[in-house]
CSV table of C-alpha atoms in Angstrom, one decimal:
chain,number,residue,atom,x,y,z
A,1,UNK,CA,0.0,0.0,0.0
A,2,UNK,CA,1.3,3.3,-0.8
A,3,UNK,CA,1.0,5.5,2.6
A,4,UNK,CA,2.5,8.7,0.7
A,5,UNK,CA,-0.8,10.1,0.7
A,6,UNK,CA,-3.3,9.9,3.6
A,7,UNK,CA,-6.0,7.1,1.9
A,8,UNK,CA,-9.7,6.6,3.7
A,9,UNK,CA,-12.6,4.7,4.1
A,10,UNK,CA,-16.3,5.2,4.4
A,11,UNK,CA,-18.4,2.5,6.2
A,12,UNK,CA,-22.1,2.1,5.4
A,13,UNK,CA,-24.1,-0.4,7.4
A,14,UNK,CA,-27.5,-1.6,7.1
A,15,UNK,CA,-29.3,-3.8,9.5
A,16,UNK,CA,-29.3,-5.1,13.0
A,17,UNK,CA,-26.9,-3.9,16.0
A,18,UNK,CA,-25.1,-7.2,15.2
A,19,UNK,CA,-24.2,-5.8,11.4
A,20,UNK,CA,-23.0,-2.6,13.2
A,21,UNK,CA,-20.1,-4.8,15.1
A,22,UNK,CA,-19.4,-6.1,12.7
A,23,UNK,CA,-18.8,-3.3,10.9
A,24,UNK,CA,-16.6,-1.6,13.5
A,25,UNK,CA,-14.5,-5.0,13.4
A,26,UNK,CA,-13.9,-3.8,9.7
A,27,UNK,CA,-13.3,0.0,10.4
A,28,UNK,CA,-10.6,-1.7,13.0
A,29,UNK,CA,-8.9,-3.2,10.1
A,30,UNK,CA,-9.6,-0.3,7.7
A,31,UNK,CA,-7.3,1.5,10.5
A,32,UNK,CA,-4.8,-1.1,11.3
A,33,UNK,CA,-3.6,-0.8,7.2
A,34,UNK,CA,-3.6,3.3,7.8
A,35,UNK,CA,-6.7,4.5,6.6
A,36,UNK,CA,-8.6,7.3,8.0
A,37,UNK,CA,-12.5,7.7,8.5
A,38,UNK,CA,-14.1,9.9,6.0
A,39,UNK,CA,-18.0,11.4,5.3
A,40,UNK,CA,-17.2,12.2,1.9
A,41,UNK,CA,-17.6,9.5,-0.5
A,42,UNK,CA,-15.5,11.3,-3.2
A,43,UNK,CA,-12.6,11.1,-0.9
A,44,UNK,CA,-12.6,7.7,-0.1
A,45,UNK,CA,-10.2,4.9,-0.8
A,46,UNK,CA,-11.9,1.9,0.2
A,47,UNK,CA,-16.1,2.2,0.2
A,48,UNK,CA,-17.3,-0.9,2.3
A,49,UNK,CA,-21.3,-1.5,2.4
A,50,UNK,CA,-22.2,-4.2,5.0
A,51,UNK,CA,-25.5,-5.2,4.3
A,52,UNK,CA,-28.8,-6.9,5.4
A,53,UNK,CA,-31.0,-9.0,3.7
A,54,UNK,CA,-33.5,-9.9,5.7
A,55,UNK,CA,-36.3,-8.4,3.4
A,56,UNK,CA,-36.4,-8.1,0.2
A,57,UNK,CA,-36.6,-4.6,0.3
A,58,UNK,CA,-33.4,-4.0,2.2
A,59,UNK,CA,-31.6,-6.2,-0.9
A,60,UNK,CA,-33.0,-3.6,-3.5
A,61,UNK,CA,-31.7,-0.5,-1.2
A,62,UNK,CA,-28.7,-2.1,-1.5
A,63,UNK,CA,-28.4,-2.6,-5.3
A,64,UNK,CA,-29.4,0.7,-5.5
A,65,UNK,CA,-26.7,2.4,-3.5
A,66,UNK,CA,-24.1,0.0,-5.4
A,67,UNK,CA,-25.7,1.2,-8.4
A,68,UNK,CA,-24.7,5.0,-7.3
A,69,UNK,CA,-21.1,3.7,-6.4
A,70,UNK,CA,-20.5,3.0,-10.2
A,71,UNK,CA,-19.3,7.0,-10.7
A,72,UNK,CA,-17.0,7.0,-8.4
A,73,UNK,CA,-15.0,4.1,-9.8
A,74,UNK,CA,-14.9,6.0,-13.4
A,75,UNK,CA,-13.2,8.6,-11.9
A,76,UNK,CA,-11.0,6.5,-9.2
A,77,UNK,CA,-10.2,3.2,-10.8
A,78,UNK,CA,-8.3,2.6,-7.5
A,79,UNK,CA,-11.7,2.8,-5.3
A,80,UNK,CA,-12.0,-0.7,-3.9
A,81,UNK,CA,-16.0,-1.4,-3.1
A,82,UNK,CA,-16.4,-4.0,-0.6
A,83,UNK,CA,-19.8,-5.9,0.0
A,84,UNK,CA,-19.8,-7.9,3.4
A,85,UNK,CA,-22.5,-8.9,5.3
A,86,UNK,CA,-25.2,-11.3,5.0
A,87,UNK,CA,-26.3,-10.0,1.1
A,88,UNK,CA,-23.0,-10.8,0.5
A,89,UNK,CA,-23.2,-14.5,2.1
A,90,UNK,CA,-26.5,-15.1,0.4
A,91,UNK,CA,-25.3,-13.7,-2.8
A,92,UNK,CA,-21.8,-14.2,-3.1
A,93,UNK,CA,-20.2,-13.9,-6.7
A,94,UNK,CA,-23.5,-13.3,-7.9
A,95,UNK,CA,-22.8,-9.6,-7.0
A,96,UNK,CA,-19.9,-9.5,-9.3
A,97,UNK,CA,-22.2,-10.2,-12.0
A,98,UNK,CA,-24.8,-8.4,-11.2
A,99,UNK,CA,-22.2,-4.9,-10.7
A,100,UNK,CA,-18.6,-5.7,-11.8
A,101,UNK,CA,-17.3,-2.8,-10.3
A,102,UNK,CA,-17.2,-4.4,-7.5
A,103,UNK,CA,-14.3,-5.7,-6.0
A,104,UNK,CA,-14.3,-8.1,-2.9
A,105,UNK,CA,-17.1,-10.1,-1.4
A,106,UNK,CA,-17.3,-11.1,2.2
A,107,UNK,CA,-19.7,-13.6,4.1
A,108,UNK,CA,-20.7,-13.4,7.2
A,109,UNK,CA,-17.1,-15.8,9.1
A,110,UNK,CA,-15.0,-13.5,6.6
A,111,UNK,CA,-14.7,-10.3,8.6
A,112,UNK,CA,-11.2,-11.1,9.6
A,113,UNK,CA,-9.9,-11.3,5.8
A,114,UNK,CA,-10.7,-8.0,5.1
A,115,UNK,CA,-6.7,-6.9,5.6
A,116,UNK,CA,-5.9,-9.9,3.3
A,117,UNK,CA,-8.5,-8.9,0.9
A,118,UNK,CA,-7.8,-5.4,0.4
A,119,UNK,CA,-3.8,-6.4,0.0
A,120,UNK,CA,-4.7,-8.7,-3.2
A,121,UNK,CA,-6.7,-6.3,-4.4
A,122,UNK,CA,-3.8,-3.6,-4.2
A,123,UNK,CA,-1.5,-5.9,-5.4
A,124,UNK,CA,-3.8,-7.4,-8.7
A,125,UNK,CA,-6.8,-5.6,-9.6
A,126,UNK,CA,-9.3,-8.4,-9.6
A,127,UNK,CA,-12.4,-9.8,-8.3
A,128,UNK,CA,-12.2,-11.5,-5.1
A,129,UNK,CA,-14.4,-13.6,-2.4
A,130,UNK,CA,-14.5,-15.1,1.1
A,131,UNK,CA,-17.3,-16.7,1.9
A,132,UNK,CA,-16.3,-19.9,3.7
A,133,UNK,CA,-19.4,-20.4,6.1
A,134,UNK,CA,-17.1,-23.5,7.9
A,135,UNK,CA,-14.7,-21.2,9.2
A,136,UNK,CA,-14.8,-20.2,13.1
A,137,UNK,CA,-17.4,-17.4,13.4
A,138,UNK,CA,-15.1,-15.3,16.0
A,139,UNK,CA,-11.9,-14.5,15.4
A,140,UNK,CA,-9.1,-12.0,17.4
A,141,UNK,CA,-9.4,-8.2,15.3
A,142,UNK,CA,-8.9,-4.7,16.1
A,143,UNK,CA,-12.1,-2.5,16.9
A,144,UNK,CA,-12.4,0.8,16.2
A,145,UNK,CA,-15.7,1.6,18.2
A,146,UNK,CA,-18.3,4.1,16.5
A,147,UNK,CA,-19.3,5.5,19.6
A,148,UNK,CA,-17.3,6.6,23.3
A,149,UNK,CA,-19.1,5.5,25.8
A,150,UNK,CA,-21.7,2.6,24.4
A,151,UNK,CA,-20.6,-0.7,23.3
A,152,UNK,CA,-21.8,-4.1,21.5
A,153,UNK,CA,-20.2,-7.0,22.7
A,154,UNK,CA,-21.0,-9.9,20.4
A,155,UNK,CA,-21.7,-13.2,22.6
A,156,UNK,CA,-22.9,-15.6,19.9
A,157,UNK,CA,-23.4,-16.0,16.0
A,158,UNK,CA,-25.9,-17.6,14.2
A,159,UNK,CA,-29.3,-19.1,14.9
A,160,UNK,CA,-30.7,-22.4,14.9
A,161,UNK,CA,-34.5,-21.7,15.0
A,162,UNK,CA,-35.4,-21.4,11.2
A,163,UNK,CA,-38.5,-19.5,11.3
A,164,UNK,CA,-40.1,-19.8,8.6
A,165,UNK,CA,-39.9,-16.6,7.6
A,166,UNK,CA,-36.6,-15.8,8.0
A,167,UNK,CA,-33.7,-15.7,6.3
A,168,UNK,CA,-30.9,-15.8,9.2
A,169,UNK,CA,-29.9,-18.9,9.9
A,170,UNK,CA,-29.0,-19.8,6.1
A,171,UNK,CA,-26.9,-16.9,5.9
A,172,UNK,CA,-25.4,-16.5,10.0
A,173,UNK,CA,-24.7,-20.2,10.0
A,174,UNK,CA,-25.7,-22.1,13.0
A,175,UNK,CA,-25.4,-21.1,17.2
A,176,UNK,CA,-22.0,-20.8,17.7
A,177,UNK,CA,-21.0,-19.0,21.7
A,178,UNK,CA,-18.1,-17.4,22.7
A,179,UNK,CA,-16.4,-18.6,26.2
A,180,UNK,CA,-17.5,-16.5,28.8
A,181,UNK,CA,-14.0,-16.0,29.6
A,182,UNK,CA,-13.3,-14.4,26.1
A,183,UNK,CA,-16.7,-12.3,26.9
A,184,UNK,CA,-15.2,-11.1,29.9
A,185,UNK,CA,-12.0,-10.2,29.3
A,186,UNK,CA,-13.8,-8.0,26.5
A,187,UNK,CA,-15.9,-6.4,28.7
A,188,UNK,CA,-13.0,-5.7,31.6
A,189,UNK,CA,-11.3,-3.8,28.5
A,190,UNK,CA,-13.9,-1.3,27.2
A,191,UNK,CA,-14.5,-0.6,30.9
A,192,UNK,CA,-11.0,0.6,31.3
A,193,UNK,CA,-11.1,2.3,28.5
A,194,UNK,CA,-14.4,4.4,29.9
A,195,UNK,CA,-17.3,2.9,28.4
A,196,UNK,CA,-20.1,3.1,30.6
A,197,UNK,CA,-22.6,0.8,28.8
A,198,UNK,CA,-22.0,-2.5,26.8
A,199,UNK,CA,-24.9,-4.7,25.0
A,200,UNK,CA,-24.5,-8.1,24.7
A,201,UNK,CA,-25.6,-9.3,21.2
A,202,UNK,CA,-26.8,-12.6,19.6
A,203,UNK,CA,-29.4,-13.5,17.3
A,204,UNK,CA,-30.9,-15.5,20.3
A,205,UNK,CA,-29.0,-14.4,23.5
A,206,UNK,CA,-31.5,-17.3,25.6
A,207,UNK,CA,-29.8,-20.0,23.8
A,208,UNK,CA,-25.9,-18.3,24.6
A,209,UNK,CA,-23.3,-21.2,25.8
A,210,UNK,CA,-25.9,-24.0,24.7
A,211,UNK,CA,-23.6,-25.3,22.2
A,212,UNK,CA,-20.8,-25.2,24.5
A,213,UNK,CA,-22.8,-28.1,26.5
A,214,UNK,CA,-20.9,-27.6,29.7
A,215,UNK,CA,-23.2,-26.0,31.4
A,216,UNK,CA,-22.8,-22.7,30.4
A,217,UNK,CA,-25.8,-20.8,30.3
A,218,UNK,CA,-27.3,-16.9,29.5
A,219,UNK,CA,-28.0,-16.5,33.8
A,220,UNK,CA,-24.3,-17.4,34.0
A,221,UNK,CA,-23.2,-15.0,31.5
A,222,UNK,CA,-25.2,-12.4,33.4
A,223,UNK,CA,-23.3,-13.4,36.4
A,224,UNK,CA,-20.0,-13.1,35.2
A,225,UNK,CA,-20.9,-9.6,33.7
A,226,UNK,CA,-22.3,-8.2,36.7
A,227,UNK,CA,-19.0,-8.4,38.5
A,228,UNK,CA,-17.3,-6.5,36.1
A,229,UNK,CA,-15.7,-3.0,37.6
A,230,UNK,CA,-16.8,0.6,35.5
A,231,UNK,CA,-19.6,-0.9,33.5
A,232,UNK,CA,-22.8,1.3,34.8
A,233,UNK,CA,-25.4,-0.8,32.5
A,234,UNK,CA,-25.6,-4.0,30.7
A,235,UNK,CA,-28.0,-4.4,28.1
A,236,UNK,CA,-29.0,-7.7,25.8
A,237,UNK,CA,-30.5,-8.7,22.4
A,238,UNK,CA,-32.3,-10.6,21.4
A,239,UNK,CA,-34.1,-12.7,23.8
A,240,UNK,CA,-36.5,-15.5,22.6
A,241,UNK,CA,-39.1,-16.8,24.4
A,242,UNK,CA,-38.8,-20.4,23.7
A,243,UNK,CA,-34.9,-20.6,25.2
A,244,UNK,CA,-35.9,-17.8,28.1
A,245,UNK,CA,-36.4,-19.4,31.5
A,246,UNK,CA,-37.3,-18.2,34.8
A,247,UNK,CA,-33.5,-18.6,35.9
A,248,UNK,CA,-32.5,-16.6,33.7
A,249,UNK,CA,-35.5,-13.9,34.7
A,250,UNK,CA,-34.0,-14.2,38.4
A,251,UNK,CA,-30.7,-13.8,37.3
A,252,UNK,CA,-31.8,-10.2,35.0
A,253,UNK,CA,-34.0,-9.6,38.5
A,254,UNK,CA,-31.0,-9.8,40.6
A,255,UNK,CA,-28.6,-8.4,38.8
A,256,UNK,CA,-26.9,-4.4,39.7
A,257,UNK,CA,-26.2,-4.0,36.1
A,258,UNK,CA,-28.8,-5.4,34.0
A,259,UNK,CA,-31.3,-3.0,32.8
A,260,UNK,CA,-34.8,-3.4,33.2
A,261,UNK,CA,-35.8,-3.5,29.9
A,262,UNK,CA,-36.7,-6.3,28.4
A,263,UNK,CA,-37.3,-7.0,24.6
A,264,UNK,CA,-39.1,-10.5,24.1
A,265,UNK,CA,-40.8,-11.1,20.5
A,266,UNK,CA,-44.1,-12.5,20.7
A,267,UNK,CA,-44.4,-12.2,16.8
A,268,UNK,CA,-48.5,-12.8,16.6
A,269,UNK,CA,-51.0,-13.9,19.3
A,270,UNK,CA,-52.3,-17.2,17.9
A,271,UNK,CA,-50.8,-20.6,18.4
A,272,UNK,CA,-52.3,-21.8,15.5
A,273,UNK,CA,-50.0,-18.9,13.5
A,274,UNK,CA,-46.9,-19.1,16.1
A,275,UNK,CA,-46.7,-23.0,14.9
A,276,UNK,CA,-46.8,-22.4,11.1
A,277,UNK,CA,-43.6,-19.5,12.0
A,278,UNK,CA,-41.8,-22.4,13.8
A,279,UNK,CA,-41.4,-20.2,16.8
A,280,UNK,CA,-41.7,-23.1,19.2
A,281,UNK,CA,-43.5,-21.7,22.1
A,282,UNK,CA,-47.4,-21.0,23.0
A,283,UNK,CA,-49.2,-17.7,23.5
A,284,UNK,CA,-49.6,-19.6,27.4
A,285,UNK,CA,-45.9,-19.8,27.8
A,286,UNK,CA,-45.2,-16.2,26.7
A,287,UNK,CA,-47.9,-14.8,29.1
A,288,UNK,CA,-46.3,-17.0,32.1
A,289,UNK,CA,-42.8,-15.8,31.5
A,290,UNK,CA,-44.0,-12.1,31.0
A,291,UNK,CA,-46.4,-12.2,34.1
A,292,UNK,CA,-43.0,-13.7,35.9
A,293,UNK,CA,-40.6,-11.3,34.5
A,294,UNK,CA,-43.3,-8.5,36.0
A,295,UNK,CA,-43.1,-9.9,39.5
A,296,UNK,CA,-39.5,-10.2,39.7
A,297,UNK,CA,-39.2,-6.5,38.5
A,298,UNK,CA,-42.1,-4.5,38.7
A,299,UNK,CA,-40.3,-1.6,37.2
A,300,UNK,CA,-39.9,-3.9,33.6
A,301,UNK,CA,-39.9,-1.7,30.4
A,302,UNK,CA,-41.3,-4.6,28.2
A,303,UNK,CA,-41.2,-3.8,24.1
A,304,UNK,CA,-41.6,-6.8,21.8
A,305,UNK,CA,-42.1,-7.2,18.0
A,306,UNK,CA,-45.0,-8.2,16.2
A,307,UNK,CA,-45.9,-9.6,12.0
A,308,UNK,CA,-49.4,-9.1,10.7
A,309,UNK,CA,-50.6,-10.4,7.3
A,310,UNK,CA,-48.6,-14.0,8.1
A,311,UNK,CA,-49.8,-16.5,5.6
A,312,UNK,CA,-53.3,-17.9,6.5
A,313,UNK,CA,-53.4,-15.1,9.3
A,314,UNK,CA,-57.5,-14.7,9.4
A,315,UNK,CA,-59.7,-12.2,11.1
A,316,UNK,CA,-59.5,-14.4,13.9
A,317,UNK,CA,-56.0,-14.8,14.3
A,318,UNK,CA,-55.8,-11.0,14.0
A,319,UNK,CA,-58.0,-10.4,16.9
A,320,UNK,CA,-55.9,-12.9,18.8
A,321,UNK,CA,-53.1,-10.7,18.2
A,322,UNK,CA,-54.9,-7.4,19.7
A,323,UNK,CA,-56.1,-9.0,22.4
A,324,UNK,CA,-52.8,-9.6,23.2
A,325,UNK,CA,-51.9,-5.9,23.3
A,326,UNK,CA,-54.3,-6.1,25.9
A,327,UNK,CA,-54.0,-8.0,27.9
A,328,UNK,CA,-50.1,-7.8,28.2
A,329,UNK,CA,-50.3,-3.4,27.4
A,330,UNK,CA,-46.7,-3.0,25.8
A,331,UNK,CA,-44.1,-0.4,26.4
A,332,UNK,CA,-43.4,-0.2,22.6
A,333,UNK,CA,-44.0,-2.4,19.9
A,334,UNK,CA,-42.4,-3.0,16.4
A,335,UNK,CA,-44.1,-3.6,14.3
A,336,UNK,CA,-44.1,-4.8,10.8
A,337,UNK,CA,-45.8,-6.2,7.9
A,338,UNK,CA,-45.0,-9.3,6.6
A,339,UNK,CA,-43.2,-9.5,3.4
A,340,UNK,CA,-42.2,-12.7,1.4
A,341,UNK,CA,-38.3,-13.4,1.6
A,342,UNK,CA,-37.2,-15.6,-1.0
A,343,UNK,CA,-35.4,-18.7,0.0
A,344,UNK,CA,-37.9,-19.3,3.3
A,345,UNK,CA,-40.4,-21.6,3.6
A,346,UNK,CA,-43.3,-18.7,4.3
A,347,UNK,CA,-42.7,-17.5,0.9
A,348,UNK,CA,-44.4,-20.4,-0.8
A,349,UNK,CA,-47.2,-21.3,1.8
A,350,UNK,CA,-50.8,-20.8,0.8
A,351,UNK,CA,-52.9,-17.9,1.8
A,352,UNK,CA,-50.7,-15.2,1.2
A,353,UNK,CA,-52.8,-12.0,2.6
A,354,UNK,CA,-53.1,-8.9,0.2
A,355,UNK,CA,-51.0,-6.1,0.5
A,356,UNK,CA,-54.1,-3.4,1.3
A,357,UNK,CA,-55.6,-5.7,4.3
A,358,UNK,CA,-51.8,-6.3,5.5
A,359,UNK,CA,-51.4,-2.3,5.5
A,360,UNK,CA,-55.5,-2.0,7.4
A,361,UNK,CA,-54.0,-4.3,9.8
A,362,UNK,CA,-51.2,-2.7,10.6
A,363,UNK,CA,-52.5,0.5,11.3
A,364,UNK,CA,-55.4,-1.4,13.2
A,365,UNK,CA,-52.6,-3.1,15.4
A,366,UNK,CA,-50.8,0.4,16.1
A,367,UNK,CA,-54.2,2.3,17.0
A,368,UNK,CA,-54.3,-0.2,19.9
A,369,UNK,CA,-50.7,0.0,20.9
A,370,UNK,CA,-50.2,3.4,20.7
A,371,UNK,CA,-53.0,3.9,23.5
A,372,UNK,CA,-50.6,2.2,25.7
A,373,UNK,CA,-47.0,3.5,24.9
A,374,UNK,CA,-48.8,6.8,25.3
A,375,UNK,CA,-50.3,5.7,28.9
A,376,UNK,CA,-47.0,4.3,30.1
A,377,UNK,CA,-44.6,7.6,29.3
A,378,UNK,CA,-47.8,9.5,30.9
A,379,UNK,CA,-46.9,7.4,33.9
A,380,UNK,CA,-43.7,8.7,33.9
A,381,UNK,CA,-44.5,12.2,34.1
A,382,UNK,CA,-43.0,14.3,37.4
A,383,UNK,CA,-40.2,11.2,38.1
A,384,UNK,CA,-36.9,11.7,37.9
A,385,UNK,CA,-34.8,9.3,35.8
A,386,UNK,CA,-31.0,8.7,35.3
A,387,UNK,CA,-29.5,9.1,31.8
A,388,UNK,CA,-26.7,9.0,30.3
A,389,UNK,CA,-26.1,11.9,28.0
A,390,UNK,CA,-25.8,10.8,24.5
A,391,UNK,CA,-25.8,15.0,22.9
A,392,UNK,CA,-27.7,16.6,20.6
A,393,UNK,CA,-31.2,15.8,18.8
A,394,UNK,CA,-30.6,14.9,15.0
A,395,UNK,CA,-32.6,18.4,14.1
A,396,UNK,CA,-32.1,20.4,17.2
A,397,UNK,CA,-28.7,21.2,18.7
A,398,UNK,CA,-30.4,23.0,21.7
A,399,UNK,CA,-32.1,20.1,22.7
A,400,UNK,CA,-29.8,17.1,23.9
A,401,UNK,CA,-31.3,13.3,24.5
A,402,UNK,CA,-30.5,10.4,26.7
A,403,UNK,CA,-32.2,6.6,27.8
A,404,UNK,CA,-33.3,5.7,30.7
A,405,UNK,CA,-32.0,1.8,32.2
A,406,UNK,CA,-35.3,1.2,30.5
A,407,UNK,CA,-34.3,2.2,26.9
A,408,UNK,CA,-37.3,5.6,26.8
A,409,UNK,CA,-35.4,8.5,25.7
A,410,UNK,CA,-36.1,11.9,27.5
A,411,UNK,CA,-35.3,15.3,25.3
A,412,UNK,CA,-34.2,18.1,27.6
A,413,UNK,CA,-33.0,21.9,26.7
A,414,UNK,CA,-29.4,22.1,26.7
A,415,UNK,CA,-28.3,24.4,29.5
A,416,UNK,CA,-24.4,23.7,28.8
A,417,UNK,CA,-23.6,22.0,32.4
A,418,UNK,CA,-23.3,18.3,31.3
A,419,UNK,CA,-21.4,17.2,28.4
A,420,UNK,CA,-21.7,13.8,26.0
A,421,UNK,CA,-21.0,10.6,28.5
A,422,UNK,CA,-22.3,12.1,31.9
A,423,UNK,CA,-24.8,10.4,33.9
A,424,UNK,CA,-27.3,12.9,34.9
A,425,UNK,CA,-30.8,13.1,36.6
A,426,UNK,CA,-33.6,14.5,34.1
A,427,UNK,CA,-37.3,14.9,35.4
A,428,UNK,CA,-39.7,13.8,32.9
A,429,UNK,CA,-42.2,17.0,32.4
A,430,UNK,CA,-44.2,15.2,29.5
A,431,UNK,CA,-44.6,11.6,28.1
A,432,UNK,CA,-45.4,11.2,24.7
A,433,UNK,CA,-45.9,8.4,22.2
A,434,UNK,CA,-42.5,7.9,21.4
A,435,UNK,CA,-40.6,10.1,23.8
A,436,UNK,CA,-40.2,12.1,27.0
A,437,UNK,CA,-39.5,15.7,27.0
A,438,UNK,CA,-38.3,16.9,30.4
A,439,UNK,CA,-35.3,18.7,32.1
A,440,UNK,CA,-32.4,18.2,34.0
A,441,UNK,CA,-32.3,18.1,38.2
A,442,UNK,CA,-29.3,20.5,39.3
């Protein structure tokens, strides 16, 4: 490489929290062979897009954006375009044929050749691919961390549920856990280097150290983390109801550092529907391991995420679904309309549900949730929460945000006396839908 010049990189990543690791695993690399961050896309020496493709949708973004790319390689033959990520896995040289201006594909156990990779590519201007699914999925890399005081920790890859509508496991490979120990030391290391919050990642964080079969569990993981010095709060994602267990409940319940919010999928409220997704749990089990989670920690935040318009979803099955809301009244959901992804088994199954009732149901499904994200921020209101200061709002630089351990984000006006990091009190003045507004406590 020719470091006569400074060179730089530009990192655009779609998807989940566990795309954006990755994707500070590559910007690691990216800095370990001298290259330097950049905005500007004219400027850039290596352009790497990590993608998603779990919908169909999120494939064609990506095209598109490629697509754009194709300029910029006119006027820099030198630009090397990376595509990583699972697109890239489920792809592979496809993508070369589809835009040859393209120059390295990497699958989802190929983050650690990017350094390789990019030399080749200096070296011969050619096409080249890592997409080796057998390899080990965690491997030792620099980091370079896109934020200073919050950070992922990656605990397990893959999935081994294969719901039927989802792409995931045929792209992530199957469960695969790191040793605690290797969790651990992680964690002890962005603590001395002053992060105050970590997340602990998987694709199915209830089934973390399974595959180890040594007894290694999620509640002991939780153990292990809670005795770590300097980390104020411990988040996870994503739970799944089928794997979760009461001990693991008690262990989040008795934890300092785990927060109390708690994301647990539900995906639709009939059994009949939850079998044809493959979800492997009852709308009985959910509602005993929720009313649990409750009486351990009466202060739960408790979000979840919901499909309507699921193959051979009726009226019926829809109802089931709102009555759900009810009876279990939601912090937050997510919600989304179900889209056929090629390759699953959902995408061929009968009764596939038009796309104007899917949208009618949609909007039926937030009408009823909204009435209770709205009630539970109103609860809020006149209590005083701990946050830690994460800066400005994306269109107001007078107005600065932060989370509660709960994940609701309060707005406040900026009076200058805290700066990006701090933990501070804010009272919550006003609880909207989606927010908080309130101020700080001097």
């Amino acid at each position: 490489m020719d470091f006569q010049r400074n060179q730089f990189y530009h990192i655009i990543s779609y998807g989940c929290q566990a795309n954006v690791s990755d994707s500070e695993h590559y910007a690691g690399q990216l800095e370990a062979l001298g290259y330097h961050h950049t905005e500007d896309l004219d400027m850039a020496d290596v352009i790497l897009v990590n993608t998603c493709c779990v919908r169909e949708t999120a494939e064609d973004k990506t095209l598109g954006k490629i697509g754009e790319f194709k300029h910029l390689k006119t006027k820099n033959p030198d630009l090397i375009i990376a595509i990583t990520g699972c697109m890239a896995q489920e792809w592979q040289d496809k993508l070369f044929k589809r835009a040859p201006h393209i120059d390295l594909v990497i699958g989802t156990h190929n983050i650690h050749k990017l350094i390789e990779l990019i030399e080749k590519r200096n070296s011969k201007k050619d096409h080249y691919m890592e997409a080796d699914m057998s390899l080990p999925a965690f491997h030792d890399m620099p980091v370079k961390r896109f934020q200073n005081f919050f950070a992922w920790i990656p605990i397990m890859n893959g999935c081994n549920k294969f719901c039927t509508y989802c792409i995931v496991p045929y792209v992530r490979g199957r469960e695969v856990s790191r040793p605690i120990e290797a969790i651990v030391e992680e964690i002890k290391k962005v603590a001395a280097e002053g992060y105050k919050e970590i997340t602990l990642l998987g694709q199915n964080v209830n089934s973390y150290g399974l595959d180890l079969k040594d007894g290694t569990d999620f509640s002991k993981l939780v153990q292990a983390v809670d005795d770590i010095d300097g980390i104020e709060r411990v988040r996870y994602m994503t739970s799944h109801p089928k794997d979760m267990t009461f001990a693991m409940i008690d262990a989040i319940a008795d934890s300092k550092k785990i927060v109390n919010h708690m994301h647990l999928p539900i995906q639709c409220g009939s059994d009949e529907l939850l079998k044809k997704m493959n979800r492997g749990y009852t709308t009985e089990h959910y509602l005993e391991l929720v009313d649990y989670a409750r009486k351990r920690m009466p202060d739960l935040v408790l979000t979840t995420d919901i499909i309507v318009g699921f193959p051979g979803e009726t009226e019926a099955m829809f109802q089931d679904t709102l009555n759900l809301l009810k009876r279990v009244q939601y912090d937050m959901a997510y919600t989304f309309i179900y889209s056929p992804r090629t390759g699953t088994p959902a995408a061929t199954m009968d009764g596939q549900i038009p796309q104007e009732e899917k949208s009618r149901r949609l909007q039926r499904l937030m009408d009823v949730q909204n009435v209770y994200s709205l009630q539970k921020n109103k609860e809020m209101e006149n209590q005083v929460y701990d946050v830690i200061v994460e800066g400005p709002t994306k269109n107001d630089a007078h107005h600065w945000f932060g989370r509660t351990t709960g994940n609701k984000m309060i707005i406040w006006e900026n009076d200058g006396t805290v700066a990006i990091g701090d933990t501070v009190p804010v009272a919550v003045d006003k609880g909207q839908t989606w927010v908080l507004k309130g101020h700080l406590v001097h």
